[in-house]
Structure formats: structure tokens, C-alpha cells
Coordinates of C-alpha atoms and ligand atoms in Angstrom, one line a residue:
M1 CA 0.1 0.0 0.0
G2 CA 1.4 3.5 -1.0
L3 CA 0.4 6.6 0.9
V4 CA 0.6 10.2 -0.1
P5 CA -0.1 12.7 2.5
T6 CA -1.2 16.0 1.5
M7 CA -3.0 19.2 2.6
G8 CA -5.2 19.2 -0.6
N9 CA -5.4 22.0 -3.1
L10 CA -3.8 19.4 -5.3
H11 CA -1.6 20.5 -8.2
A12 CA 1.0 18.8 -10.6
G13 CA 3.5 18.4 -7.7
H14 CA 1.0 16.4 -5.8
R15 CA -0.1 14.4 -9.0
S16 CA 3.4 13.4 -9.6
L17 CA 3.6 11.9 -6.1
L18 CA 0.2 9.9 -6.7
A19 CA 1.2 9.0 -10.2
R20 CA 4.5 7.4 -9.0
A21 CA 2.5 5.7 -6.0
R22 CA 0.0 4.4 -8.7
N23 CA 2.8 3.0 -10.7
E24 CA 4.5 1.2 -7.9
C25 CA 1.7 0.1 -5.5
P26 CA -1.3 -2.1 -5.9
F27 CA -3.2 0.0 -3.5
V28 CA -2.9 3.8 -3.3
I29 CA -4.2 6.2 -0.6
A30 CA -4.1 9.9 -0.6
T31 CA -4.7 11.8 2.6
I32 CA -6.3 15.2 2.5
F33 CA -5.9 17.0 5.9
V34 CA -5.1 20.7 6.6
N35 CA -3.1 20.0 9.7
P36 CA -3.8 23.0 12.1
I37 CA -1.0 22.3 14.4
Q38 CA 1.8 22.8 11.9
F39 CA 0.5 26.4 10.9
D40 CA 2.6 28.9 13.2
N41 CA 0.0 31.6 12.0
R42 CA -3.7 31.5 12.2
E43 CA -4.1 33.8 9.1
D44 CA -2.1 31.4 7.0
L45 CA -4.2 28.5 8.2
D46 CA -7.5 30.4 7.5
K47 CA -6.2 31.4 4.1
Y48 CA -5.1 27.9 3.2
P49 CA -7.1 27.0 -0.1
R50 CA -9.6 24.2 0.2
T51 CA -10.7 22.6 -3.1
W52 CA -12.2 19.3 -2.2
E53 CA -14.2 18.7 -5.3
A54 CA -11.2 19.3 -7.6
D55 CA -9.0 17.5 -5.4
V56 CA -11.3 14.3 -5.6
R57 CA -11.4 14.6 -9.4
L58 CA -7.6 14.7 -9.5
C59 CA -7.4 11.7 -7.3
Q60 CA -9.9 9.8 -9.5
D61 CA -8.1 10.9 -12.8
V62 CA -4.8 9.3 -11.4
G63 CA -6.6 6.2 -10.2
V64 CA -6.2 6.7 -6.4
D65 CA -8.0 3.8 -4.6
A66 CA -9.0 5.8 -1.4
I67 CA -8.8 9.3 0.2
F68 CA -8.6 9.6 4.0
A69 CA -9.8 13.1 4.9
P70 CA -10.4 13.0 8.7
S71 CA -11.7 16.0 10.6
I72 CA -9.8 18.0 13.0
E73 CA -11.8 16.4 16.0
T74 CA -10.8 12.9 14.7
M75 CA -7.0 13.7 14.5
Y76 CA -6.9 15.8 17.6
P77 CA -9.6 15.0 20.1
P78 CA -9.6 17.5 23.1
Q79 CA -7.6 15.2 25.3
S80 CA -4.7 14.6 22.8
S81 CA -1.4 15.7 24.4
T82 CA 1.2 13.6 22.5
F83 CA 3.6 15.4 19.9
V84 CA 6.6 14.2 18.3
E85 CA 9.9 16.2 18.3
V86 CA 12.8 15.8 15.9
K87 CA 15.2 17.7 18.0
G88 CA 18.0 19.6 16.0
L89 CA 16.5 19.3 12.5
Q90 CA 13.2 20.8 13.5
D91 CA 14.8 24.0 14.7
L92 CA 17.0 24.8 11.6
L93 CA 16.2 26.6 8.3
C94 CA 12.3 27.0 8.3
G95 CA 12.2 25.8 11.8
R96 CA 13.9 29.3 12.9
H97 CA 11.2 31.2 11.1
R98 CA 8.2 28.9 11.9
P99 CA 8.4 27.8 15.4
G100 CA 6.4 24.6 16.2
H101 CA 5.9 23.9 12.5
F102 CA 7.9 20.6 12.3
V103 CA 6.5 19.3 15.6
G104 CA 3.1 19.7 13.8
V105 CA 4.4 18.0 10.9
A106 CA 6.2 15.1 12.5
T107 CA 3.1 14.5 14.8
V108 CA 0.5 14.5 12.0
V109 CA 2.7 12.2 9.8
A110 CA 3.4 9.8 12.7
K111 CA -0.3 9.7 13.3
L112 CA -1.1 8.9 9.5
F113 CA 1.5 6.3 9.5
N114 CA -0.2 4.6 12.6
I115 CA -3.8 4.9 11.0
V116 CA -2.9 4.0 7.5
P117 CA -1.1 0.6 7.3
A118 CA 1.0 1.6 4.4
D119 CA 4.2 0.0 3.2
V120 CA 5.6 3.0 1.4
A121 CA 5.0 6.7 1.7
Y122 CA 5.7 9.4 -0.9
F123 CA 7.0 12.9 -0.1
G124 CA 8.2 15.8 -2.3
L125 CA 11.8 17.1 -2.3
K126 CA 10.2 20.6 -2.7
D127 CA 9.9 20.5 1.1
F128 CA 13.4 19.3 1.7
Q129 CA 13.5 19.9 5.4
Q130 CA 10.3 18.1 5.8
T131 CA 11.8 15.0 4.0
A132 CA 14.8 15.2 6.5
V133 CA 12.5 15.5 9.5
I134 CA 10.4 12.7 8.3
Q135 CA 13.2 10.2 7.4
R136 CA 14.9 10.8 10.7
M137 CA 11.6 10.2 12.6
V138 CA 11.1 7.0 10.8
S139 CA 14.5 5.8 11.7
D140 CA 14.5 6.9 15.2
L141 CA 11.0 5.5 16.0
N142 CA 11.4 2.4 13.9
F143 CA 8.3 3.0 11.7
P144 CA 7.9 -0.1 9.5
I145 CA 7.5 2.1 6.4
E146 CA 9.7 3.0 3.5
I147 CA 9.9 6.7 2.4
R148 CA 10.4 7.5 -1.3
L149 CA 11.3 11.1 -2.3
C150 CA 10.1 12.8 -5.6
P151 CA 11.6 15.5 -7.5
T152 CA 10.1 19.1 -7.4
V153 CA 7.6 19.9 -10.1
R154 CA 8.0 23.3 -11.5
E155 CA 5.9 25.7 -13.7
P156 CA 7.4 26.2 -17.0
D157 CA 9.1 29.4 -15.8
G158 CA 10.8 27.4 -13.0
L159 CA 8.8 28.6 -10.1
A160 CA 8.1 25.3 -7.8
M161 CA 4.5 24.5 -7.7
S162 CA 2.9 25.4 -4.5
S163 CA -0.5 26.0 -3.1
R164 CA 0.8 29.4 -2.0
N165 CA 1.6 30.6 -5.5
S166 CA -2.1 31.5 -6.2
R167 CA -1.8 34.1 -3.3
L168 CA 0.8 36.2 -5.1
S169 CA -0.2 39.2 -7.1
A170 CA 0.6 39.0 -10.9
D171 CA 3.6 41.2 -10.3
H172 CA 5.0 39.2 -7.5
R173 CA 4.1 35.9 -9.4
R174 CA 6.5 37.2 -12.1
Q175 CA 9.3 38.2 -9.5
A176 CA 8.9 34.9 -7.8
T177 CA 10.8 33.2 -10.7
V178 CA 14.0 34.7 -9.1
L179 CA 14.1 31.8 -6.6
Y180 CA 14.8 29.1 -9.3
R181 CA 17.2 31.6 -11.1
M182 CA 19.1 32.1 -8.0
L183 CA 19.4 28.4 -7.3
R184 CA 20.4 27.7 -11.0
R185 CA 22.9 30.4 -10.8
V186 CA 24.6 28.7 -7.6
S187 CA 24.3 25.2 -9.4
D188 CA 26.1 26.6 -12.5
K189 CA 28.8 28.2 -10.5
V190 CA 29.3 24.9 -8.7
S191 CA 29.5 23.2 -12.0
E192 CA 32.2 25.8 -13.0
G193 CA 34.2 24.7 -10.1
L194 CA 33.3 27.3 -7.4
R195 CA 33.2 25.7 -3.9
D196 CA 33.3 28.6 -1.4
V197 CA 30.0 29.3 0.0
S198 CA 30.6 33.0 0.7
Q199 CA 31.4 33.6 -2.9
L200 CA 28.4 31.3 -4.1
R201 CA 26.3 33.6 -1.8
R202 CA 27.4 36.7 -3.5
Y203 CA 26.2 35.4 -6.9
A204 CA 22.8 34.2 -5.5
L205 CA 22.2 37.7 -3.8
E206 CA 23.1 39.5 -7.0
E207 CA 20.4 37.4 -8.7
L208 CA 18.0 37.9 -5.9
S209 CA 18.4 41.8 -6.1
S210 CA 16.7 41.7 -9.6
A211 CA 13.3 41.2 -7.8
P212 CA 12.6 44.4 -6.0
D213 CA 10.1 43.0 -3.6
A214 CA 11.9 39.9 -2.5
V215 CA 12.5 39.6 1.4
L216 CA 14.9 37.1 2.1
D217 CA 14.2 34.8 5.2
Y218 CA 17.2 32.6 4.6
L219 CA 19.7 31.3 2.1
E220 CA 21.7 28.5 3.4
W221 CA 24.1 25.6 2.2
V222 CA 23.5 22.6 4.3
D223 CA 24.5 18.9 4.6
P224 CA 21.6 16.9 3.1
S225 CA 21.0 14.7 6.1
T226 CA 22.1 16.9 9.2
L227 CA 20.9 20.2 7.7
L228 CA 24.0 21.7 9.3
A229 CA 25.6 24.7 7.4
V230 CA 28.7 24.1 5.5
D231 CA 31.2 26.7 4.2
K232 CA 32.5 24.6 1.3
V233 CA 30.7 22.5 -1.4
H234 CA 33.0 19.6 -1.4
Q235 CA 30.2 16.9 -0.8
P236 CA 26.7 16.8 -2.1
T237 CA 25.1 19.9 -0.6
V238 CA 21.4 21.4 -0.5
V239 CA 21.2 25.2 -1.1
A240 CA 18.0 25.9 0.6
T241 CA 16.1 29.2 0.5
A242 CA 12.8 31.1 1.7
V243 CA 11.8 34.3 0.2
Q244 CA 8.8 36.5 0.9
F245 CA 6.8 38.4 -1.7
G246 CA 4.1 40.8 -0.1
G247 CA 3.9 38.4 2.9
V248 CA 3.6 35.1 0.8
R249 CA 6.5 33.0 2.0
L250 CA 8.0 30.7 -0.9
I251 CA 10.6 27.9 -0.3
D252 CA 12.8 26.2 -2.7
N253 CA 16.1 24.2 -2.8
M254 CA 18.5 22.4 -5.1
L255 CA 20.9 19.5 -4.6
L256 CA 24.5 20.7 -5.5
E257 CA 26.8 17.8 -6.5
P258 CA 30.4 19.0 -7.0
G259 CA 31.7 15.8 -8.6
S260 CA 35.3 14.7 -8.1
P261 CA 37.8 17.4 -7.6
S262 CA 39.9 18.1 -10.6
Ligands
LIG301 P1 1.3 19.7 1.0 O1 -0.1 19.5 0.5 O2 1.9 21.1 0.5 O3 1.6 19.4 2.4 O4 2.2 18.7 0.0 C1 1.9 17.2 -0.1 C2 3.1 16.7 -0.6 O5 3.3 17.1 -1.9 C3 4.4 16.9 0.2 O6 5.2 15.7 0.2 C4 5.2 17.9 -0.8 O7 6.6 18.0 -0.7 C5 4.8 17.5 -2.0 N1 4.8 18.7 -3.1 C6 4.2 19.9 -2.8 N2 4.5 20.6 -4.0 C7 5.4 20.0 -4.7 C8 6.1 20.1 -5.8 N3 6.0 21.2 -6.5 N4 6.7 19.1 -6.4 C9 6.9 17.9 -6.0 N5 6.2 17.7 -4.7 C10 5.4 18.7 -4.1

């Protein structure tokens, strides 16, 4: 059984996870649950797009066997008081800017793994830190489930697909393409042989400055499993960023593979 946890408002990114699960598993279950405890701000939760009918159609189209869409009361009855912490990983990158977010993510995913007897679960690399947190949780708590990671699906102009993109103004939507350009610039520089993070950062920020309304939350080069910052790209490294446009916070990342030293 393959499990694809989502918060709904399904787009081509979700579809790629569902289609892969469909391809690899005889039974596929999608979950749709807007998890209130992973939102650090009430407005973000209230504004989260809910598109149940379109989501069901997309699931049917892919050939999903079942959708699990529990109520908040089912997932968090009033007496519930157990939460999952993935110490260290939960506090870095997005965790610095969104306190409690990854406790909410780890807790809901642990609950889903216990409710749905899946053998395999699919997650998108777009939410890179989330994949690191979940993989660590599965290993630390001995969940009998295999995690499979899927590549980021992008719009034709490079913007990573996200439910939040629809909240951008037309101008900010255009400016938001800078995230991918910035990551590509870094990746190109690494391919050219640059290894020093402070120099790579200069190129990235130069690219970012082309978007006048971009507000940088963070731009970091990290070890893919510990998420700790590195200052040289000698090993596979993830460059991860979060940028706000008019209060809408977008994240993106790219794996940098330096290859063997020449
Ligand atoms: P969400 O509904 O945002 O919680 O996302 C549900 C799953 O879809 C997560 O594993 C996400 O990483 C994944 N996902 C969201 N957007 C994309 C994307 N653009 N490409 C690939 N996977 C994605």
C-alpha cells in the first residue's frame, strides 16, 4: 500500500507523487488534511485554499483507490497531548522562522503512519527539510515504512509548484521566478568549479536583487542529512532558501553535486 499525505489543493506536484505511487503500488491512498498544528500563524491556516471537489477529481483521474480526509476532531480530540519532536532538525532553516511547524508535521505524519497501514509513503523534495525530518523520525521511532522522495515539479518558468503561488499578485508571481534563477546560478557556479559558500552567496544575492520586492528569510548551504551549514561545497550539498513576496512565503532548494575534485 502506498500513502501520499497532502493538505489538498492538489496540483501537478501532488499529482506526480500520486502517479508514482499508482505506478509502484497495488493500492494507493491519498490523505487530505489541513493540519492545524503545523501552522504557526492563524491567518495562514484560514487562508489555506480548500478545493475538495477538484482534489477528488484529480485523485480519480490518477486512479487513487481511497482518500482519507479526517476531521480535526478525529485527528486531535480534545484530550490529545502527545507530540513528536525531531530535535535539532526541527529548529534549523524553516524551523527558525516557523516555531512549532515541524513538531506539527512530525506529529501528523506519525499519526497517519499509524492509522494507514501503508508499506511506502511518498514525499516531495520541494519540502526538503520536511523529508529530512520525516526520514529521521522513521528511523528513530522504527516505523515499518519506506519513504520515497520525488523531484520538485515546476511551472514552465521554473517556479516550484505550491498552493501558495495563487496568493501572489501578478507582479509578485513574475518576480517569484527569481528563486529558481538564484538556485540555478549557484548550481552553474558549482559546475564551473566554485566551492566557497561566501562567494556562491554573493552570486545568489546578486540574482535575488533583480526582484525588487523579495524579502529574504534565509539562504543556506547545508549537509542533506544533518541540515547543518557548510562553508564549502565539497560533498553533495543542498542550497535552501525561503523568500517572501508581499507576505507570501515561498521555499525552494536544489541539490548541488560537486563531482570529483579536478
Ligand atoms: P502539501 O499538500 O503542500 O503538504 O504537500 C503534500 C506533498 O506534496 C508533500 O510531500 C510535498 O513535498 C509534495 N509537493 C508539494 N509541492 C510539490 C512540488 N511542486 N513538486 C513535488 N512535490 C510537491
